[in-house]
Amino acid sequence: MKLLLLLLTVTLLLAQITPVMKCWGKSGRCRATCKESEVYYILCKTEAKCCVDPKYVPVKPKLTDTNTSLESTSAV
């Protein structure tokens, strides 16, 4: 029983010592270097990288050719 109490105490102390800074709406974590499966899009307040899974990073929309869209729909 004493061993279990000691283990629980150490676990709770370690959880408070190592807080994780979250970013990008709690989808990312602030780290010095990102994992291979992550990308960074912005920086955190501590100048660390906000490492996010690529599926949460916004994608730039593709621009379409606006010159042909008006000409092709105009009536003669």
N, CA and C of each residue as an Amber inpcrd file, in Angstrom:
protein
   228
   0.8200000  -1.1930000   0.0000000   0.0000000   0.0000000   0.0000000
   0.8710000   1.2670000   0.0000000   1.9820000   1.2300000   0.7510000
   2.8650000   2.3790000   0.8020000   3.5270000   2.6120000  -0.5490000
   3.8420000   1.5310000  -1.2450000   4.4450000   1.6400000  -2.5650000
   3.4710000   2.2990000  -3.5520000   2.2110000   1.9410000  -3.4640000
   1.1990000   2.5270000  -4.3290000   1.0340000   4.0210000  -4.0420000
   1.0480000   4.4000000  -2.7900000   0.9410000   5.8040000  -2.4060000
   2.1590000   6.5960000  -2.8860000   3.3420000   6.0130000  -2.7620000
   4.5550000   6.6620000  -3.2410000   4.5080000   6.8310000  -4.7610000
   4.0900000   5.8370000  -5.4770000   3.9780000   5.8990000  -6.9270000
   2.9750000   6.9700000  -7.3700000   1.8570000   7.0510000  -6.6830000
   0.8470000   8.0560000  -6.9940000   1.3780000   9.4730000  -6.7340000
   2.1050000   9.6600000  -5.6490000   2.6750000  10.9630000  -5.3150000
   3.6970000  11.4050000  -6.3540000   4.5750000  10.5040000  -6.7460000
   5.5960000  10.8270000  -7.7440000   4.9420000  11.1500000  -9.0860000
   3.9300000  10.4160000  -9.4600000   3.2310000  10.6580000 -10.7210000
   2.5650000  12.0280000 -10.7320000   1.9230000  12.3950000  -9.6440000
   1.2660000  13.7010000  -9.5710000   2.2840000  14.8440000  -9.5850000
   3.4170000  14.6620000  -8.9350000   4.4500000  15.6920000  -8.9450000
   5.0400000  15.8730000 -10.3410000   5.2830000  14.7890000 -11.0330000
   5.8240000  14.8850000 -12.3910000   4.8280000  15.5230000 -13.3530000
   3.5600000  15.2850000 -13.1510000   2.5450000  15.8760000 -14.0200000
   2.4970000  17.3920000 -13.8590000   2.7740000  17.8900000 -12.6850000
   2.7540000  19.3340000 -12.4510000   4.0540000  19.9930000 -12.8870000
   5.1340000  19.2800000 -12.8750000   6.4320000  19.8480000 -13.2340000
   6.5580000  20.0390000 -14.7370000   6.0020000  19.1550000 -15.5330000
   6.1590000  19.1990000 -16.9830000   4.8590000  19.5950000 -17.6810000
   4.4600000  20.8710000 -17.6000000   3.2500000  21.2660000 -18.3110000
   3.5250000  21.3610000 -19.8190000   2.5400000  21.0600000 -20.5970000
   2.6750000  21.0950000 -22.0540000   1.9530000  22.3360000 -22.5560000
   2.6740000  23.1650000 -23.3010000   2.0490000  24.3540000 -23.8740000
   1.3490000  23.9610000 -25.1620000   0.0590000  24.2660000 -25.2390000
  -0.7150000  23.9380000 -26.4290000  -0.9120000  25.1780000 -27.2780000
  -1.1280000  24.9590000 -28.5470000  -1.3310000  26.0510000 -29.4940000
  -2.2750000  25.5690000 -30.5930000  -2.5890000  26.4740000 -31.5120000
  -3.4380000  26.1730000 -32.6590000  -4.7630000  25.5560000 -32.2340000
  -5.4130000  26.2140000 -31.2780000  -6.7120000  25.7370000 -30.8090000
  -6.6250000  24.3850000 -30.1340000  -5.5700000  24.1560000 -29.4090000
  -5.3070000  22.9190000 -28.6700000  -5.0610000  21.7120000 -29.5810000
  -4.7850000  21.9550000 -30.8600000  -4.4620000  20.8600000 -31.7780000
  -2.9650000  20.6590000 -31.9150000  -2.1710000  21.6100000 -31.4460000
  -0.7210000  21.5250000 -31.5760000  -0.0190000  21.6760000 -30.2390000
   1.2930000  21.4650000 -30.2690000   2.1130000  21.6060000 -29.0720000
   3.3420000  22.4300000 -29.3970000   3.7410000  23.2570000 -28.4420000
   4.9250000  24.0970000 -28.6140000   6.1660000  23.2610000 -28.3250000
   7.0400000  23.1570000 -29.3230000   8.2690000  22.3800000 -29.1830000
   9.4160000  23.0930000 -29.8880000  10.6410000  22.7290000 -29.5100000
  11.8180000  23.2830000 -30.1900000  11.9400000  22.6960000 -31.5960000
  11.6880000  21.4020000 -31.7400000  11.6880000  20.7390000 -33.0460000
  10.4520000  19.8620000 -33.1510000   9.8790000  19.8190000 -34.3280000
   8.6770000  19.0150000 -34.5540000   9.0440000  17.5760000 -34.8960000
   8.1110000  16.6900000 -34.6670000   8.2930000  15.2990000 -35.0600000
   8.1970000  15.1980000 -36.5760000   8.5860000  14.0570000 -37.1290000
   8.5480000  13.8620000 -38.5840000   7.1240000  13.9270000 -39.1300000
   6.1510000  13.5140000 -38.3360000   4.7660000  13.4910000 -38.7940000
   4.0550000  14.8250000 -38.5820000   4.7770000  15.8580000 -38.1170000
   4.1740000  17.1530000 -37.8320000   4.8170000  18.2510000 -38.6690000
   4.0970000  19.3520000 -38.8090000   4.6150000  20.5420000 -39.4710000
   4.3660000  21.7310000 -38.5500000   5.0760000  22.8290000 -38.7940000
   4.7500000  24.0280000 -38.0230000   4.2810000  25.1050000 -38.9790000
   3.2930000  25.8380000 -38.5200000   2.6780000  26.8700000 -39.3350000
   2.8720000  28.2470000 -38.7070000   2.8990000  28.2980000 -37.3670000
   3.0950000  29.5450000 -36.6380000   4.0830000  29.3010000 -35.5050000
   4.5020000  30.3670000 -34.8530000   5.3740000  30.2510000 -33.6880000
   4.5690000  30.4830000 -32.4230000   5.0040000  29.8650000 -31.3400000
   4.3580000  30.0470000 -30.0450000   4.8780000  31.3280000 -29.3910000
   4.3060000  31.6730000 -28.2590000   4.7220000  32.8720000 -27.5350000
   6.1560000  32.7730000 -27.0440000   6.6290000  31.5760000 -26.8030000
   7.9870000  31.3690000 -26.3090000   8.9880000  31.2210000 -27.4460000
   8.6060000  31.5870000 -28.6460000   9.4260000  31.4720000 -29.8480000
   9.7340000  30.0290000 -30.2250000   8.9910000  29.0930000 -29.6750000
   9.0970000  27.6980000 -30.0850000   8.1370000  27.4820000 -31.2560000
   8.2990000  26.3950000 -31.9540000   7.4330000  26.0910000 -33.0870000
   6.1430000  25.4620000 -32.5940000   5.0450000  25.8260000 -33.2090000
   3.7610000  25.2010000 -32.9120000   3.6310000  23.9970000 -33.8390000
   3.9260000  22.8180000 -33.3250000   3.9220000  21.5880000 -34.1250000
   2.5040000  21.0360000 -34.2120000   2.0160000  20.9010000 -35.4410000
   0.6310000  20.5060000 -35.6770000   0.5980000  19.3750000 -36.6890000
  -0.3870000  18.5110000 -36.5480000  -0.6280000  17.4760000 -37.5520000
  -1.0220000  18.1840000 -38.8520000  -0.4790000  17.7770000 -40.0030000
  -0.7600000  18.4840000 -41.2600000  -2.2390000  18.5920000 -41.6140000
  -3.0780000  17.7100000 -41.1230000  -4.5000000  17.7930000 -41.4760000
  -5.1960000  18.9840000 -40.8160000  -4.5700000  19.5970000 -39.8030000
  -5.1610000  20.7650000 -39.1470000  -4.6420000  22.0910000 -39.7100000
  -3.6660000  22.0610000 -40.5940000  -3.0980000  23.2840000 -41.1680000
  -3.9610000  23.7010000 -42.3500000  -4.3430000  24.9750000 -42.4220000
  -5.1890000  25.3990000 -43.5440000  -4.4520000  25.3170000 -44.8710000
  -5.1830000  24.9850000 -45.9130000  -4.6160000  24.8480000 -47.2470000
  -5.0080000  26.0910000 -48.0440000  -4.0500000  26.6510000 -48.7810000
  -4.3460000  27.8110000 -49.6100000  -5.2210000  27.3690000 -50.7850000
  -6.3070000  28.0950000 -51.0530000  -7.1660000  27.6980000 -52.1800000
  -6.4690000  27.9550000 -53.5080000  -6.7720000  27.1070000 -54.4670000
  -6.2020000  27.2680000 -55.8040000  -6.9630000  28.3670000 -56.5340000
  -6.2360000  29.2450000 -57.1910000  -6.8700000  30.3210000 -57.9400000
  -7.2720000  29.8160000 -59.3200000  -8.4640000  30.1890000 -59.7320000
  -8.9190000  29.7900000 -61.0590000  -8.6830000  30.9390000 -62.0290000
  -8.7110000  30.6330000 -63.2900000  -8.5220000  31.6470000 -64.3200000
  -9.8090000  32.4520000 -64.4400000  -9.8010000  33.7040000 -64.0080000
 -11.0150000  34.5140000 -63.9950000 -11.3410000  35.1030000 -65.3660000
 -10.4060000  35.1340000 -66.2710000 -10.6620000  35.7100000 -67.5900000
 -11.6320000  34.8610000 -68.4020000 -11.5400000  33.5570000 -68.3140000
 -12.3910000  32.6840000 -69.1420000 -13.7730000  32.4920000 -68.5380000
 -13.9320000  32.6690000 -67.2330000 -15.2230000  32.3840000 -66.6040000
 -16.2910000  33.3820000 -67.0450000 -15.9540000  34.6550000 -67.2100000
 -16.9470000  35.6360000 -67.6250000 -17.2200000  35.5490000 -69.1110000
 -16.2200000  35.2890000 -69.9160000 -16.4030000  35.2380000 -71.3570000
 -17.2070000  34.0270000 -71.7970000 -17.0050000  32.9040000 -71.1120000
 -17.6900000  31.6840000 -71.5420000 -19.1590000  31.6940000 -71.1570000
 -19.5560000  32.4710000 -70.1370000 -20.9520000  32.4690000 -69.7130000
 -21.7470000  33.6240000 -70.3130000 -21.1080000  34.5430000 -71.0130000
 -21.8350000  35.7040000 -71.5670000 -22.6530000  35.2850000 -72.8010000
 -23.8270000  35.8840000 -72.9180000 -24.7090000  35.5760000 -74.0410000
 -24.3330000  36.4410000 -75.2380000 -24.5560000  35.9180000 -76.4370000
 -24.2020000  36.6330000 -77.6560000 -25.3950000  37.3910000 -78.1760000
